[in-house]
XYZ file of C-alpha atoms in Angstrom:
462
model
C -26.640 -6.093 -201.941
C -25.525 -8.784 -198.682
C -28.699 -8.932 -196.522
C -27.047 -8.763 -193.370
C -26.783 -12.327 -190.956
C -29.299 -11.934 -188.069
C -30.744 -15.579 -188.321
C -30.411 -18.074 -185.209
C -31.276 -20.936 -184.074
C -31.987 -22.780 -180.650
C -29.291 -25.079 -179.573
C -29.519 -28.169 -177.599
C -27.891 -28.966 -174.515
C -29.873 -31.391 -173.806
C -27.214 -34.756 -174.853
C -24.666 -35.151 -171.543
C -21.904 -33.362 -171.055
C -18.478 -34.528 -171.305
C -15.393 -33.718 -169.098
C -14.195 -31.466 -172.156
C -17.566 -30.168 -172.914
C -17.050 -28.181 -169.871
C -14.065 -26.438 -171.436
C -16.239 -23.690 -171.724
C -14.826 -21.199 -175.456
C -11.587 -18.239 -175.097
C -14.012 -16.635 -178.306
C -16.505 -16.193 -179.860
C -15.823 -16.967 -183.856
C -17.159 -13.820 -185.121
C -14.205 -12.284 -183.033
C -11.492 -14.700 -184.353
C -12.672 -13.522 -188.430
C -12.730 -10.120 -187.119
C -14.019 -7.133 -189.623
C -11.219 -6.574 -191.848
C -9.381 -9.546 -194.617
C -7.856 -10.643 -191.920
C -8.518 -12.189 -188.466
C -6.863 -10.039 -185.703
C -6.025 -13.000 -184.149
C -3.985 -14.898 -186.598
C -0.975 -17.126 -185.130
C -3.232 -16.971 -181.617
C -4.220 -20.140 -180.277
C -8.205 -20.142 -178.918
C -11.101 -21.894 -178.369
C -14.071 -21.681 -180.801
C -18.248 -22.851 -180.363
C -20.490 -23.852 -182.690
C -22.584 -26.034 -185.044
C -20.967 -27.513 -187.935
C -22.982 -26.392 -190.997
C -21.007 -28.399 -193.228
C -17.950 -31.978 -193.524
C -16.024 -31.946 -195.908
C -13.371 -33.668 -193.569
C -12.214 -36.368 -196.155
C -8.283 -36.598 -197.454
C -9.327 -36.442 -201.318
C -11.784 -33.348 -200.040
C -10.853 -29.761 -197.822
C -9.782 -31.847 -194.983
C -12.060 -29.820 -192.181
C -15.514 -28.916 -191.490
C -17.289 -25.871 -191.121
C -18.190 -24.385 -188.058
C -21.317 -21.402 -187.457
C -21.670 -19.933 -184.771
C -25.801 -20.177 -183.682
C -25.407 -16.666 -181.586
C -24.223 -14.396 -183.769
C -23.092 -10.617 -182.937
C -24.322 -7.121 -183.567
C -22.082 -5.825 -185.927
C -22.419 -6.662 -189.848
C -18.896 -6.835 -190.337
C -17.730 -9.320 -188.800
C -18.542 -13.689 -190.134
C -20.345 -15.266 -187.928
C -18.404 -19.589 -189.428
C -15.154 -20.930 -189.447
C -12.795 -23.853 -190.490
C -11.095 -25.692 -189.059
C -8.242 -28.037 -190.854
C -8.903 -31.074 -188.992
C -9.256 -34.515 -190.639
C -11.695 -37.414 -188.910
C -8.800 -39.152 -187.349
C -8.546 -36.036 -185.541
C -12.289 -35.741 -184.440
C -15.178 -37.415 -186.746
C -17.727 -35.056 -187.132
C -21.494 -34.589 -188.649
C -23.417 -31.679 -189.702
C -25.790 -30.736 -186.601
C -22.328 -30.899 -184.065
C -22.130 -28.352 -181.660
C -18.688 -28.485 -180.763
C -15.883 -26.751 -178.979
C -11.739 -26.280 -180.394
C -9.502 -25.154 -180.265
C -6.864 -24.111 -182.813
C -4.731 -21.769 -184.089
C -5.993 -19.428 -185.691
C -4.761 -19.164 -189.613
C -4.448 -17.192 -192.565
C -4.142 -19.907 -195.483
C -3.973 -17.578 -198.598
C -6.218 -14.839 -197.421
C -8.577 -18.752 -196.090
C -9.304 -17.675 -192.820
C -9.927 -20.678 -190.084
C -8.002 -22.696 -187.427
C -4.375 -25.252 -188.718
C -3.282 -26.275 -187.209
C -6.345 -28.537 -185.087
C -5.450 -29.474 -181.602
C -8.283 -30.398 -179.847
C -12.217 -31.344 -180.702
C -15.079 -31.910 -179.051
C -18.365 -32.482 -180.011
C -21.142 -31.426 -176.940
C -24.352 -32.342 -178.303
C -26.919 -30.524 -181.403
C -27.336 -28.119 -183.334
C -28.745 -25.770 -185.907
C -27.960 -23.329 -187.807
C -30.396 -21.868 -190.215
C -28.935 -20.793 -193.929
C -28.001 -16.658 -194.396
C -30.531 -15.507 -197.052
C -28.100 -13.718 -199.202
C -28.132 -12.109 -202.297
C -26.143 -10.882 -205.183
C -24.771 -9.169 -206.790
C -22.244 -7.889 -204.299
C -22.808 -4.423 -203.026
C -20.008 -1.720 -204.234
C -17.387 -1.472 -202.969
C -17.682 -4.679 -200.289
C -16.980 -8.287 -200.587
C -17.556 -11.579 -200.155
C -15.552 -10.869 -196.815
C -17.975 -10.747 -194.054
C -20.159 -14.082 -194.586
C -17.075 -15.560 -194.981
C -16.770 -19.280 -193.915
C -21.015 -19.051 -193.070
C -23.888 -20.852 -194.884
C -25.589 -19.366 -197.670
C -28.679 -19.758 -199.292
C -29.069 -17.503 -202.676
C -32.892 -17.543 -203.203
C -32.464 -15.689 -207.229
C -31.642 -17.858 -209.899
C -28.615 -17.563 -211.045
C -27.121 -18.773 -214.113
C -24.397 -21.219 -215.782
C -21.917 -18.695 -217.021
C -19.219 -20.488 -217.081
C -17.904 -24.156 -216.624
C -14.790 -24.431 -218.437
C -12.726 -26.064 -214.816
C -16.058 -28.721 -214.405
C -13.982 -31.949 -215.542
C -11.160 -31.326 -214.572
C -11.803 -28.457 -210.775
C -15.440 -29.459 -210.658
C -15.813 -25.653 -210.420
C -18.612 -24.237 -211.993
C -19.355 -19.697 -212.088
C -22.923 -19.436 -211.610
C -24.861 -14.646 -212.042
C -27.468 -13.214 -210.827
C -29.082 -10.747 -213.688
C -27.724 -13.467 -216.609
C -24.678 -14.759 -218.535
C -22.173 -12.802 -217.561
C -20.173 -11.565 -220.971
C -16.457 -10.490 -221.496
C -15.455 -6.661 -222.355
C -14.011 -6.934 -225.396
C -17.017 -8.795 -226.147
C -19.690 -6.542 -226.665
C -20.135 -2.816 -224.837
C -21.495 -1.314 -221.128
C -20.054 -4.522 -219.865
C -18.621 -3.592 -216.350
C -15.919 -5.540 -215.521
C -16.274 -4.739 -211.777
C -20.147 -5.696 -212.045
C -19.442 -9.109 -213.256
C -16.644 -9.997 -210.163
C -20.395 -8.742 -207.957
C -22.521 -10.694 -210.171
C -19.715 -14.213 -210.620
C -20.282 -16.893 -207.120
C -17.929 -19.515 -208.115
C -18.909 -23.324 -207.077
C -16.786 -26.309 -206.786
C -17.314 -29.600 -205.676
C -15.331 -29.703 -201.287
C -12.420 -32.012 -203.287
C -9.167 -31.518 -203.522
C -8.893 -34.427 -206.888
C -8.245 -33.587 -210.653
C -10.307 -34.734 -213.447
C -12.912 -36.763 -211.488
C -14.525 -40.035 -212.178
C -17.747 -38.698 -210.913
C -18.584 -35.363 -211.670
C -21.135 -32.402 -210.646
C -24.004 -32.234 -212.678
C -22.923 -31.527 -217.065
C -24.508 -28.720 -216.678
C -24.605 -26.040 -219.931
C -23.379 -22.348 -220.525
C -27.218 -20.258 -219.738
C -28.764 -23.220 -217.816
C -30.347 -21.590 -214.935
C -29.513 -22.655 -210.824
C -32.290 -22.438 -207.624
C -31.766 -22.482 -204.146
C -28.199 -22.306 -203.935
C -27.314 -23.666 -200.314
C -23.891 -23.655 -199.050
C -21.084 -21.866 -196.794
C -18.974 -19.666 -198.742
C -14.818 -20.920 -198.421
C -11.549 -19.408 -200.370
C -9.259 -20.660 -202.243
C -7.128 -19.971 -205.122
C -7.835 -15.952 -205.043
C -11.241 -16.665 -205.356
C -13.860 -17.263 -202.785
C -15.711 -20.985 -203.283
C -19.269 -22.240 -202.641
C -19.208 -25.556 -201.075
C -22.963 -26.769 -201.929
C -24.610 -28.418 -198.937
C -27.060 -30.234 -201.095
C -27.505 -30.297 -204.528
C -27.408 -27.978 -206.905
C -31.774 -28.176 -209.314
C -30.523 -26.843 -212.601
C -33.379 -25.675 -215.306
C -32.654 -26.147 -219.493
C -32.862 -22.638 -220.442
C -31.030 -22.825 -223.138
C -31.306 -26.521 -224.601
C -29.165 -26.626 -227.995
C -29.936 -26.859 -231.277
C -30.106 -30.003 -232.910
C -27.662 -28.802 -235.991
C -26.826 -25.750 -236.440
C -29.757 -22.675 -238.174
C -29.540 -22.135 -241.554
C -27.601 -20.506 -243.560
C -27.752 -18.514 -246.871
C -23.972 -20.360 -249.259
C -22.485 -23.255 -250.458
C -19.741 -24.001 -248.495
C -19.640 -24.589 -245.234
C -16.904 -23.466 -243.015
C -15.936 -24.272 -238.513
C -13.960 -23.518 -236.302
C -12.713 -26.340 -234.438
C -10.616 -26.282 -230.634
C -9.164 -29.514 -230.147
C -8.688 -28.414 -226.431
C -4.377 -30.376 -226.252
C -4.847 -32.936 -229.531
C -1.331 -34.798 -228.445
C -0.100 -38.120 -230.122
C 2.521 -37.345 -227.781
C 2.040 -38.946 -224.411
C 2.094 -38.037 -221.247
C 3.055 -34.295 -222.772
C 0.085 -31.953 -222.515
C -2.610 -33.625 -224.478
C -2.983 -37.080 -222.890
C -1.449 -39.410 -220.279
C -1.834 -43.031 -221.412
C -3.945 -44.671 -223.862
C -6.978 -44.673 -223.063
C -7.270 -41.561 -222.892
C -5.949 -40.696 -225.658
C -8.822 -42.742 -227.648
C -11.502 -41.024 -225.515
C -10.105 -38.334 -226.813
C -10.030 -38.924 -230.347
C -13.530 -40.946 -230.536
C -14.523 -37.151 -228.686
C -13.170 -35.309 -231.900
C -13.983 -37.308 -234.315
C -17.280 -38.144 -233.206
C -17.919 -33.411 -232.676
C -15.849 -33.437 -236.594
C -18.851 -36.212 -238.002
C -21.060 -33.894 -236.652
C -20.425 -30.703 -238.016
C -19.819 -31.890 -241.228
C -17.907 -28.712 -242.740
C -16.243 -28.045 -246.705
C -13.174 -26.826 -244.026
C -12.316 -26.828 -240.367
C -10.370 -24.986 -238.358
C -8.649 -26.457 -235.587
C -7.195 -24.912 -232.111
C -4.539 -26.868 -229.926
C -3.352 -29.034 -232.139
C 0.144 -30.636 -231.621
C 2.734 -29.469 -233.203
C 4.803 -32.356 -234.253
C 4.902 -32.032 -238.205
C 1.958 -33.589 -239.593
C 1.593 -35.911 -236.995
C -0.304 -35.235 -234.541
C -3.263 -33.305 -237.297
C -3.227 -36.370 -240.336
C -4.059 -39.351 -237.508
C -7.385 -36.326 -236.352
C -7.526 -37.174 -240.558
C -7.339 -40.658 -240.968
C -10.017 -41.490 -237.921
C -12.375 -39.436 -239.243
C -11.805 -40.843 -242.796
C -11.741 -44.078 -241.261
C -15.667 -43.671 -240.092
C -17.139 -41.769 -243.114
C -14.720 -42.723 -246.001
C -11.464 -42.678 -247.499
C -10.870 -39.058 -248.133
C -13.393 -37.290 -247.457
C -10.425 -34.975 -246.043
C -7.440 -33.774 -246.448
C -5.055 -31.773 -244.372
C -3.121 -28.762 -245.022
C 0.848 -28.225 -244.375
C 1.462 -24.912 -242.140
C 4.817 -22.837 -243.612
C 5.232 -21.729 -239.906
C 4.080 -23.612 -237.303
C 6.376 -21.440 -234.812
C 8.230 -23.329 -231.270
C 5.883 -24.270 -229.017
C 3.901 -26.482 -228.550
C 0.594 -26.149 -229.666
C -0.455 -24.940 -233.728
C -3.206 -24.081 -235.442
C -4.648 -26.654 -238.509
C -7.059 -26.255 -241.313
C -8.828 -29.553 -242.848
C -10.736 -29.380 -245.823
C -12.831 -31.321 -248.201
C -11.046 -32.133 -251.261
C -13.893 -33.070 -253.331
C -15.338 -29.459 -252.546
C -12.744 -27.085 -251.534
C -9.259 -26.561 -253.194
C -6.210 -24.892 -252.195
C -4.950 -21.622 -253.650
C -0.781 -22.055 -253.334
C 0.485 -23.726 -251.236
C -0.316 -22.589 -247.067
C 1.210 -19.239 -245.741
C 1.901 -17.202 -242.412
C 2.100 -14.158 -241.675
C 5.367 -12.739 -240.778
C 4.110 -9.079 -239.162
C 4.712 -8.499 -235.258
C 1.122 -8.216 -233.873
C 1.000 -11.602 -234.545
C 3.717 -12.688 -232.598
C 4.098 -13.787 -228.839
C 6.257 -11.847 -226.575
C 8.159 -14.575 -224.721
C 6.397 -12.111 -220.563
C 4.043 -14.979 -221.415
C 5.186 -18.322 -222.699
C 2.180 -20.339 -221.558
C 0.837 -18.628 -224.383
C 1.663 -19.858 -228.480
C 2.694 -18.800 -230.935
C 0.461 -20.250 -234.314
C 0.603 -18.994 -237.929
C -2.375 -18.663 -240.330
C -3.843 -20.164 -243.451
C -4.202 -20.020 -246.774
C -7.499 -19.230 -248.825
C -9.183 -21.719 -250.957
C -11.396 -21.544 -253.909
C -14.199 -23.888 -255.294
C -12.972 -27.085 -256.439
C -13.016 -26.220 -260.488
C -10.795 -23.527 -261.273
C -7.070 -24.409 -261.182
C -4.657 -22.952 -258.779
C -3.053 -20.163 -258.153
C 0.626 -19.602 -256.492
C 0.408 -16.986 -254.725
C 3.864 -14.511 -253.551
C 1.573 -12.474 -251.683
C -1.993 -13.001 -249.616
C -4.256 -9.656 -250.063
C -5.679 -8.909 -246.270
C -8.530 -6.494 -247.082
C -11.235 -7.500 -248.264
C -13.775 -4.551 -247.568
C -16.279 -5.736 -250.132
C -17.088 -9.023 -252.469
C -16.567 -8.766 -255.746
C -18.243 -11.024 -258.539
C -16.013 -13.934 -259.410
C -13.505 -13.151 -256.079
C -12.643 -15.636 -255.082
C -12.590 -16.238 -250.890
C -10.859 -17.051 -248.672
C -9.935 -18.389 -245.752
C -8.318 -17.137 -242.310
C -7.572 -18.705 -239.348
C -6.185 -17.752 -236.092
C -6.108 -18.750 -233.159
C -7.231 -15.160 -230.342
C -5.017 -14.470 -227.672
C -6.652 -14.507 -224.300
C -7.133 -11.182 -222.540
C -4.339 -11.925 -219.951
C -2.747 -15.371 -218.345
C -3.657 -17.682 -216.764
C -7.881 -19.046 -216.979
C -9.805 -17.384 -218.673
C -13.131 -15.847 -216.418
C -15.839 -13.999 -217.605
C -15.622 -11.578 -214.905
C -12.390 -10.404 -215.520
C -11.341 -6.925 -217.352
C -9.155 -6.981 -221.130
C -5.909 -7.638 -219.735
C -2.216 -7.274 -221.321
C -2.467 -8.593 -224.242
C -5.875 -6.612 -225.291
C -3.620 -3.571 -227.198
C -2.457 -6.710 -229.244
C -5.849 -8.338 -229.219
C -6.772 -4.464 -230.749
C -4.697 -4.021 -233.524
C -4.668 -7.625 -234.950
C -8.446 -7.066 -237.529
C -7.152 -3.642 -238.149
C -4.339 -4.517 -238.999
C -6.209 -7.222 -241.029
C -8.054 -4.028 -242.937
C -5.822 -2.328 -243.609
C -5.575 -1.821 -247.529
C -2.401 -3.308 -249.952
C -1.251 -7.108 -250.327
C 0.554 -7.987 -247.001
C 3.789 -10.127 -247.023
C 3.918 -13.814 -245.163
C 6.702 -16.214 -244.688
């Protein structure tokens, strides 16, 4: 539950007061924020006083700074913080400056701020203590009452997602352990996931920055998280004001736990391995070489007998074979071979399957399902159209050409050749995946696909 704002610190006004500082504030910050999601003063010019809690004025940052009233009002529904969209060219400020700021109240895509700012006057020094706040957010409430305020979270928060860490410097933390998708297991409440979540950003506008925040692993635990709470792209975002200490609570095992069997099979998302530069993959040759080196190292480490690959460029065998050649160049010619996809679809990416011919032999030609349940509807064009892959079996047995590929395998019978079916599972809905989101519009098809695979009888393939 949220802890209402109550703390404040005295303001030192001993510094000389210049003439601009003699013009008093027209409004308290709480009046600008109001008790609702949007400011009741939107569109009006106001002058407010506060202490700078975070300075992100550079053009590669947020181009502004956060201020907070050190004397909070008695209403817990009104935030005491405000963001001023004012770069260093307007006035260079530092955390701890007591300032008077004049500007227009604006709701910038849901973020209450002053923009444009016409005057910033530094009038001394001050201090604001970070407000303790505990997740999850109370049911029926939101983070709006503490928007733009300096917060500290006196609880361990777990890394639940870092998908955008390398690209945007974002990490999703959560209270009460890791978040899981409602489609992953029973008993997961999407609404509670949302209230347990905290998106931590890096106060930067850079994409794919050379210097990253701490590189973390899902399951790591963050301690002493402190920062100012901004808003953008539909989410509240904590911009840290001091480094976050992460504890390695989920160390990677040196290798997978041993399992019974004599064939090792793996799946691997290449995250858009493209030989065509400037498309969905690498933008230049240097990026491409760096990506290829990572992929080769990962595949060498897996050392699987068959690897189902996802998000390979759909340009025939070119990208797939280039990856196989790069791996074989390091571990031995002919170690891996690639199957040809009979019907890769029209999307920019396809699935692929590579295998060790010394261990496995394909059973006939590759096949792809023509069942409409596996299609990608035009209403969601950013999702790939990818087919399926055939069975493989132990080397030494003759290839078997199959006009139909039986789908149902309820029980394994002695002598039956194992089959490998590859599919790139569709995510629950459009847009970046988030652990706290619900099933999404694609969930009905997601549920029907495994049911279709379990139904008895042969299934026609193209």
